[in-house]
N, CA and C of each residue as an Amber inpcrd file, in Angstrom:
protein
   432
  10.9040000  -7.3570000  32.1170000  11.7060000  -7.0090000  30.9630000
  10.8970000  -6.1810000  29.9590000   9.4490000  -6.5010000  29.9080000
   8.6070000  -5.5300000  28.8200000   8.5130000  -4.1340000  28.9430000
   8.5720000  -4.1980000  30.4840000   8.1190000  -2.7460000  31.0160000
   9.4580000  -1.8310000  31.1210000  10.4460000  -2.4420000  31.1570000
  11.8770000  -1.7550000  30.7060000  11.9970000  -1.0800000  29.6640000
  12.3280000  -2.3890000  28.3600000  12.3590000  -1.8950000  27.0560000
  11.1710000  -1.2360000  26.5570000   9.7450000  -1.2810000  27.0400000
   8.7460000  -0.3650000  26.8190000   9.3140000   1.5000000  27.4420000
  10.2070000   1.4890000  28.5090000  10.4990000   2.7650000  29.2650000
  11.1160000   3.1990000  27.9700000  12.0500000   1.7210000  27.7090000
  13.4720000   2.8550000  27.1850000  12.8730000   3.0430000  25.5240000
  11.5850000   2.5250000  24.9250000  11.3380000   3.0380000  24.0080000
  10.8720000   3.8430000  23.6860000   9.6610000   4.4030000  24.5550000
   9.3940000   5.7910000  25.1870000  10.2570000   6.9220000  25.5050000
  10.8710000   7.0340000  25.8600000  12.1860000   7.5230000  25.9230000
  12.5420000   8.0760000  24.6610000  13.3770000   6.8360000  24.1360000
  13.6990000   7.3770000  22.4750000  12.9140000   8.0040000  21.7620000
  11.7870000   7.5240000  21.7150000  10.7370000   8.6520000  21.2270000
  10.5410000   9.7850000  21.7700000  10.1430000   9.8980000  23.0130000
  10.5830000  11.6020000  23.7870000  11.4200000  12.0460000  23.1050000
  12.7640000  11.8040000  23.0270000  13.8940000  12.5480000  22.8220000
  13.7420000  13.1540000  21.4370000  13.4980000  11.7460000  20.3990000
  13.1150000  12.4120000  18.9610000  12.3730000  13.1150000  18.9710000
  11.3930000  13.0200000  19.7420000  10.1350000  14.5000000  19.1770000
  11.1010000  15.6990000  19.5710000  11.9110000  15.7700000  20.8670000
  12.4800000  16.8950000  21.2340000  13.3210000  17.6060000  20.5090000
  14.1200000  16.2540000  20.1370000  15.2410000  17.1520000  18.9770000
  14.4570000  17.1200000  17.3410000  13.5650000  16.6240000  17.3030000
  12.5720000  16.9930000  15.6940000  12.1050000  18.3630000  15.7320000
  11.9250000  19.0100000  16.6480000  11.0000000  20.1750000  16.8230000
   9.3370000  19.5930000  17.4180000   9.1420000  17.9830000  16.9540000
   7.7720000  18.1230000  17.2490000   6.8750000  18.4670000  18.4940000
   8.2470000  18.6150000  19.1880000   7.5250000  19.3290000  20.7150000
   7.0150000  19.9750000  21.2240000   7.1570000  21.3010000  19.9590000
   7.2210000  22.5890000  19.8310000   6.3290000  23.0890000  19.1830000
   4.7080000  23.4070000  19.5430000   3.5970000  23.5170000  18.9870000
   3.7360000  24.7480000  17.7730000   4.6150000  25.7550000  17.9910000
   5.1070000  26.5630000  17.1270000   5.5880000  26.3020000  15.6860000
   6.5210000  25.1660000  15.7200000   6.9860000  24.6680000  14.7450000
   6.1130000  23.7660000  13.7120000   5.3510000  23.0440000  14.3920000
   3.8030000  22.4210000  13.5840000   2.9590000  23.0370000  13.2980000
   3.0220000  24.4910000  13.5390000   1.7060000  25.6660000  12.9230000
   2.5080000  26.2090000  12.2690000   3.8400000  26.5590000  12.2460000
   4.2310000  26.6010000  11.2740000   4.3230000  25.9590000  10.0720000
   4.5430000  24.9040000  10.2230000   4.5850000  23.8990000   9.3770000
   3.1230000  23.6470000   8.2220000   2.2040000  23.6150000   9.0990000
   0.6750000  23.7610000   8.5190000   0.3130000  25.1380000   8.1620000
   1.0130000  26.0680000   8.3910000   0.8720000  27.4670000   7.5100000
   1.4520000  28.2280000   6.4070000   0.6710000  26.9170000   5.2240000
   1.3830000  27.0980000   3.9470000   1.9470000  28.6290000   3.2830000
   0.8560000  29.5040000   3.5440000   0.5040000  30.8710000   2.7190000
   1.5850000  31.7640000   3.8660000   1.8420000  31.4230000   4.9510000
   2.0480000  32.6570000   6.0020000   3.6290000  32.0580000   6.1800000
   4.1770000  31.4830000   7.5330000   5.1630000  31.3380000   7.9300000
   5.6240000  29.9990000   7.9140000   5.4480000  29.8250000   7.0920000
   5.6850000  27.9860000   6.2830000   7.1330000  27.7850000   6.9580000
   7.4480000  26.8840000   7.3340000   8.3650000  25.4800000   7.8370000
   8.3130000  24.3410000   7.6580000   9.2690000  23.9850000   6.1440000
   9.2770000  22.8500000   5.4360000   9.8450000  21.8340000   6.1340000
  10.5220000  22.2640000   7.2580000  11.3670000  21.3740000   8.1950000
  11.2860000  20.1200000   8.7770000   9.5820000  19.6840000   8.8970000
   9.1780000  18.7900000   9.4300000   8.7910000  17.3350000   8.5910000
   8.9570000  18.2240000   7.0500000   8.9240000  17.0890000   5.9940000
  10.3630000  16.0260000   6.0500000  11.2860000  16.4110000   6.5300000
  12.7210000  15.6850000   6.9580000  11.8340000  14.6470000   8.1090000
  11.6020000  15.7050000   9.0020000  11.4470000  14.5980000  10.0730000
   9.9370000  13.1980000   9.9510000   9.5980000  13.6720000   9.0210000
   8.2980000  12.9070000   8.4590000   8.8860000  11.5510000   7.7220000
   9.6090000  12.3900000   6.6380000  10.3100000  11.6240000   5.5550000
  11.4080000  10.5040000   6.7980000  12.1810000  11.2870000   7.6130000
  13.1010000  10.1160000   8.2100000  12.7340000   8.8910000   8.7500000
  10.7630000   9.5620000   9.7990000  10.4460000   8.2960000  10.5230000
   9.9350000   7.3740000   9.1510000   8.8670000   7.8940000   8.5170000
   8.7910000   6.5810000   7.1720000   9.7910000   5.8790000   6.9600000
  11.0280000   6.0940000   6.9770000  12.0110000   5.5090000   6.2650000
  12.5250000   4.2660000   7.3170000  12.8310000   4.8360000   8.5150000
  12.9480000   3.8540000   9.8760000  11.9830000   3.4140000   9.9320000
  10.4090000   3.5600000   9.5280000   9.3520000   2.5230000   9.9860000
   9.2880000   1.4000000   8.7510000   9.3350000   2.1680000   7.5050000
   9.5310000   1.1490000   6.4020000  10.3250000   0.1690000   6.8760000
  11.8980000   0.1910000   6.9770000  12.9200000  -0.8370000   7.1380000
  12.9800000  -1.6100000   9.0170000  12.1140000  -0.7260000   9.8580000
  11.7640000  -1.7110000  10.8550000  10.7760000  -3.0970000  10.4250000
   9.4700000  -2.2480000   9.9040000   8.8150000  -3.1970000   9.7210000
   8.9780000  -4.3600000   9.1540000  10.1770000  -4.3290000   7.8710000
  10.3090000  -5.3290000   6.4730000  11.7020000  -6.1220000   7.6820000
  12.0620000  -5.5590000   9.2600000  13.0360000  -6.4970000   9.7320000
  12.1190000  -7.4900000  10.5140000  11.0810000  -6.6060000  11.4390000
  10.2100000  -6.8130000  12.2280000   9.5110000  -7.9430000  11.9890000
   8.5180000  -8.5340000  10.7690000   7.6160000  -9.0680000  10.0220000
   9.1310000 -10.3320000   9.7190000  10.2010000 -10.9300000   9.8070000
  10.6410000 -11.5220000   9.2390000  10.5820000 -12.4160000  10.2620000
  10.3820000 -12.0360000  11.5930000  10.3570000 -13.4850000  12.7610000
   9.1270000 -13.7020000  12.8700000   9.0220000 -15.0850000  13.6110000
   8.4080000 -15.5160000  13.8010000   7.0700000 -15.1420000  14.7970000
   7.6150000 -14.1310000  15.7360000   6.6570000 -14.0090000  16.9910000
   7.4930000 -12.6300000  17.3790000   7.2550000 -11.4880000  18.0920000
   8.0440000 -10.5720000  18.5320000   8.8290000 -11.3380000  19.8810000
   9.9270000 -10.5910000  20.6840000  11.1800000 -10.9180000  21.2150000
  10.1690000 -11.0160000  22.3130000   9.2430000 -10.4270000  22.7950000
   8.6660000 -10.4290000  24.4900000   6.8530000 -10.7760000  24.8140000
   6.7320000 -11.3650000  23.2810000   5.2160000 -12.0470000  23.3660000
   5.7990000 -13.1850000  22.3590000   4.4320000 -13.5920000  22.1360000
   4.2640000 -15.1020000  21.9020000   3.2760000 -14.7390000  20.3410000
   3.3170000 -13.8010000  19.8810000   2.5520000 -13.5180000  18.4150000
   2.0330000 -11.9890000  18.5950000   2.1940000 -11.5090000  17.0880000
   1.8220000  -9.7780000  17.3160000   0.4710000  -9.9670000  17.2910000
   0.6060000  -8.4260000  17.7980000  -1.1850000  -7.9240000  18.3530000
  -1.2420000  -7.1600000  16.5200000  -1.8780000  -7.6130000  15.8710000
  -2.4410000  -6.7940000  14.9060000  -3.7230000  -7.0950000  14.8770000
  -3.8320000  -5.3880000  14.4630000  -5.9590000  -5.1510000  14.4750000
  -6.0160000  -5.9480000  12.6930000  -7.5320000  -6.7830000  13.0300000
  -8.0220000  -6.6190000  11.5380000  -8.9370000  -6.2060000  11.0610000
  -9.5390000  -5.4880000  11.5200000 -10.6610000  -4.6750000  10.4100000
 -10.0480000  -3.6230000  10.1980000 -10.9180000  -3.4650000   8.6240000
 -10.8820000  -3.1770000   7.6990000 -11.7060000  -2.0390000   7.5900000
 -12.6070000  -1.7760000   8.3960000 -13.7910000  -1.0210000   8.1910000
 -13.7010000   0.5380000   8.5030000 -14.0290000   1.0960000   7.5820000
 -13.8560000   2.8870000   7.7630000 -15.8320000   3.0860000   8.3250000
 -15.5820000   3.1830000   9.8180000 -16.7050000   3.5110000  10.0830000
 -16.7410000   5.2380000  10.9230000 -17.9780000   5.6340000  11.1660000
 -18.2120000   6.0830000  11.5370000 -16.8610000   7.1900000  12.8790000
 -17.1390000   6.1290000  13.7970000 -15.7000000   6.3610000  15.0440000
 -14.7680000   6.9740000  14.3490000 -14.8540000   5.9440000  13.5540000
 -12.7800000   6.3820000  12.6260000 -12.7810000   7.5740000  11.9910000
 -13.8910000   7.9760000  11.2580000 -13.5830000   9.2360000  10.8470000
 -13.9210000  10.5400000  11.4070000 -14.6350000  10.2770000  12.7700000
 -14.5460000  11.0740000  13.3440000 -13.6340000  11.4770000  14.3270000
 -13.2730000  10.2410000  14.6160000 -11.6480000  10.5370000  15.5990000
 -10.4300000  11.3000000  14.2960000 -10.5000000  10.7200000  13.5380000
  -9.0870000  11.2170000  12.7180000  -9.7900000  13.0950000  12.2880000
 -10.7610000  13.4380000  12.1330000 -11.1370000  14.7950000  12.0910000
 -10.8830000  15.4320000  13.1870000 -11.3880000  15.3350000  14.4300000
 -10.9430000  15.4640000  15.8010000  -9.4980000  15.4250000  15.7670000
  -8.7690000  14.4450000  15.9950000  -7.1670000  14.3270000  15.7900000
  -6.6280000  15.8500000  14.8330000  -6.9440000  15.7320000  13.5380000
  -6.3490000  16.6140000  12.6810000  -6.4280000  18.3050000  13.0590000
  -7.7400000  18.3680000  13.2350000  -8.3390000  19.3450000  13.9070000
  -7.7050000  20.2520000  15.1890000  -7.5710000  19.0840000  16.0000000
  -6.4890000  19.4700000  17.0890000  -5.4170000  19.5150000  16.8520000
  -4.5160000  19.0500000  16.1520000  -3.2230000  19.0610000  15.7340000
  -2.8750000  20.8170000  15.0140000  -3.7550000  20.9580000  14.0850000
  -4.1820000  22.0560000  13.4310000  -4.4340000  23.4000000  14.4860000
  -5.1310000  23.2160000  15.2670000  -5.3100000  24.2620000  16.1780000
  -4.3710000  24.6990000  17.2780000  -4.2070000  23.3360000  17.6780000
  -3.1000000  23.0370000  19.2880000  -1.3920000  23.0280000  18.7320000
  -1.6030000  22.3910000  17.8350000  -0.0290000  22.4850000  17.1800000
   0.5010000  20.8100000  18.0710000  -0.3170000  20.5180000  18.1440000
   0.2010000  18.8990000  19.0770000  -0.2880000  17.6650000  18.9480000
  -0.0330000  16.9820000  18.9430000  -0.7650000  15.5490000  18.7510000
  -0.3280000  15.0350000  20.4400000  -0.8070000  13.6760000  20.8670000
  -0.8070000  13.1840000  22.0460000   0.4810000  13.0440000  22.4800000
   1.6690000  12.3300000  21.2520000   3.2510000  12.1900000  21.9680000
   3.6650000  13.0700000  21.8350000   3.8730000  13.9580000  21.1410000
   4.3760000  15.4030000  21.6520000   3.9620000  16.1540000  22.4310000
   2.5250000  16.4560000  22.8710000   1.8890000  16.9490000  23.8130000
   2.3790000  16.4350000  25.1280000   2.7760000  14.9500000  25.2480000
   3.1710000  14.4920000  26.7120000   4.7220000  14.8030000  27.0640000
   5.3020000  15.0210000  25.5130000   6.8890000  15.4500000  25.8830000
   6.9540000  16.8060000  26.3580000   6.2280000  17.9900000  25.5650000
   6.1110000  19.0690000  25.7630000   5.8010000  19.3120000  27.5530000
   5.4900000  18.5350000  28.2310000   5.2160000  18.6870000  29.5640000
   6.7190000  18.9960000  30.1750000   7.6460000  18.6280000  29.7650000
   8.9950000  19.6160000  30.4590000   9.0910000  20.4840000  30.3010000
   8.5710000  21.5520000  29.4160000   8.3740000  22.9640000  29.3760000
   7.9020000  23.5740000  30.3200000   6.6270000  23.2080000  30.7430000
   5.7610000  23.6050000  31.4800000   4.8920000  24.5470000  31.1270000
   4.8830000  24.9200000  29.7710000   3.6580000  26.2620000  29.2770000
   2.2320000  25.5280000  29.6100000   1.8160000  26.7220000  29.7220000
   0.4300000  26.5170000  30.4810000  -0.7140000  25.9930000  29.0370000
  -0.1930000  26.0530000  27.7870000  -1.1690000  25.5020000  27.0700000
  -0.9750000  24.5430000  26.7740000   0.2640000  23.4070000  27.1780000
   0.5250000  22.3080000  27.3600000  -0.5820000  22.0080000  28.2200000
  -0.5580000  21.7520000  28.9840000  -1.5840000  21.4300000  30.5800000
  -3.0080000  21.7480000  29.5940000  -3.4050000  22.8070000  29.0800000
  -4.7930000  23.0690000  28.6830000  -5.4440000  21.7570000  27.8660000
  -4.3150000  21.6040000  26.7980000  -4.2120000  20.2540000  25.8240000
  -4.4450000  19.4490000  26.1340000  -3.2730000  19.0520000  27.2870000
  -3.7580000  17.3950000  27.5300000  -4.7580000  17.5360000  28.6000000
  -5.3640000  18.4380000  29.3610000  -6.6650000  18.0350000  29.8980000
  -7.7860000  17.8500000  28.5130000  -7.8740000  18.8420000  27.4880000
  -8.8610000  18.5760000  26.9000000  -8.3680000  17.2150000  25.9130000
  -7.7090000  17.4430000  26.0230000  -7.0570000  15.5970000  25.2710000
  -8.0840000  14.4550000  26.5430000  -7.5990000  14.4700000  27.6100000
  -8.0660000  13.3710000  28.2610000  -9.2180000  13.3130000  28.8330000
 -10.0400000  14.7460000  28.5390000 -11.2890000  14.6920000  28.4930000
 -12.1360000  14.5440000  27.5300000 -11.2660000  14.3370000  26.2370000
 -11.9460000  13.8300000  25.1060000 -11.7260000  12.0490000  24.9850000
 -10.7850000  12.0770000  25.1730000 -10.5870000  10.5880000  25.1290000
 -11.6780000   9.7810000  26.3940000 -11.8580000   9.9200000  27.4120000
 -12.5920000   9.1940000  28.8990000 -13.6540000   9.4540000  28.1510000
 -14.2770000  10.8290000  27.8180000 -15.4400000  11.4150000  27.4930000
 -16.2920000  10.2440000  26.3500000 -15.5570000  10.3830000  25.3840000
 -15.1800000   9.5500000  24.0620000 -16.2910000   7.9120000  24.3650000
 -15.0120000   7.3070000  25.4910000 -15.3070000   6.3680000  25.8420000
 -16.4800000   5.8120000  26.6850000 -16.9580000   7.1410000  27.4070000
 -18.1850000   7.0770000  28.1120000 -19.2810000   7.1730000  27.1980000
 -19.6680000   7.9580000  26.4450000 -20.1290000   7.9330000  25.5090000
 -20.3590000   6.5980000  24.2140000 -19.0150000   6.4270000  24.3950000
 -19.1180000   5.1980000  23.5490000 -20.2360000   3.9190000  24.1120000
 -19.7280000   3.6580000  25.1630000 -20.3880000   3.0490000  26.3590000
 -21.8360000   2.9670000  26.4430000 -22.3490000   4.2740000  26.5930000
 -23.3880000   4.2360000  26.9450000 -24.6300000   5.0470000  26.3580000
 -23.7220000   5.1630000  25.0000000 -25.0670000   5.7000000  24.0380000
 -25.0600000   4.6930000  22.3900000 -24.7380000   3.5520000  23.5380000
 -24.8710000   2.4720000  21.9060000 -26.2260000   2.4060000  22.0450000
 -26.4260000   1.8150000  20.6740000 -27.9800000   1.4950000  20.2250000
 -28.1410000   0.2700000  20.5180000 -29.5280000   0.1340000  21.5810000
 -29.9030000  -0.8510000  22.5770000 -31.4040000  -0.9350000  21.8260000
 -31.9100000  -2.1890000  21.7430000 -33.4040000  -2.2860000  20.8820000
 -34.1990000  -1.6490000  22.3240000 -35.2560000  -1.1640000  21.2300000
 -36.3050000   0.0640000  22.2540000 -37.2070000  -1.4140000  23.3110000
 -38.3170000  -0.6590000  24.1290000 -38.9620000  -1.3710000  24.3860000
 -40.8390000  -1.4090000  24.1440000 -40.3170000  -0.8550000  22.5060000
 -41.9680000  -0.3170000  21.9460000 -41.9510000  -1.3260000  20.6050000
């Protein structure tokens, strides 16, 4: 049953990015190109999800446990380290350049433009990469 309503929520989200424009790497460089070919358009679709995430959450938070676990997964730290601000620079960065973030980048794959494909390889070679790295260049005490 998780892996259902997980499809069909995926889904709904596909579809919204599709009909938001956010699919459409064009429309998000537009959007981020205040001085040139500005497209205020995406402030609707910004403004709408806040508004559905606001009034999910304040329904969400009123039970006891979610419908298909036994207690939510929430992170708790607190901590603005290092990782974090370098992933969200990275993130912005790419968004900024690529015109895509990760769920639109994976919807955009029904298109088939070839800088779709470029994206999410360097997407998932940053992310594995990321993690290898993470892995195996922690700080281990020397042996001096």
């Amino acid at each position: 049953m998780r892996l259902i309503w997980g499809f069909l929520s995926g889904v709904l989200f596909g579809v919204g990015l599709l009909l938001s424009g956010m699919a459409n790497p064009a429309k998000v460089l537009n959007f981020l190109d205040l001085f040139g070919t500005w497209d205020p358009s995406l402030i609707f679709v910004m403004g709408g999800a806040s508004v559905v995430t606001f009034i999910g959450y304040r329904l969400v938070w009123k039970r006891p446990a979610p419908v298909l676990d036994t207690a939510f997964q929430v992170p708790n730290s607190r901590v603005i380290d290092r990782p974090l601000l370098i992933g969200s620079a990275l993130f912005g960065i790419g968004w900024g350049i690529g015109g895509f973030c990760p769920g639109p980048a994976w919807t955009a794959v029904t298109f088939g433009a070839p800088g779709t494909y470029v994206f999410l390889g360097s997407m998932l070679v940053g992310i594995f990469g990321g993690r290898y790295l993470k892995q195996n260049l922690t700080a281990t005490p020397s042996a001096c």
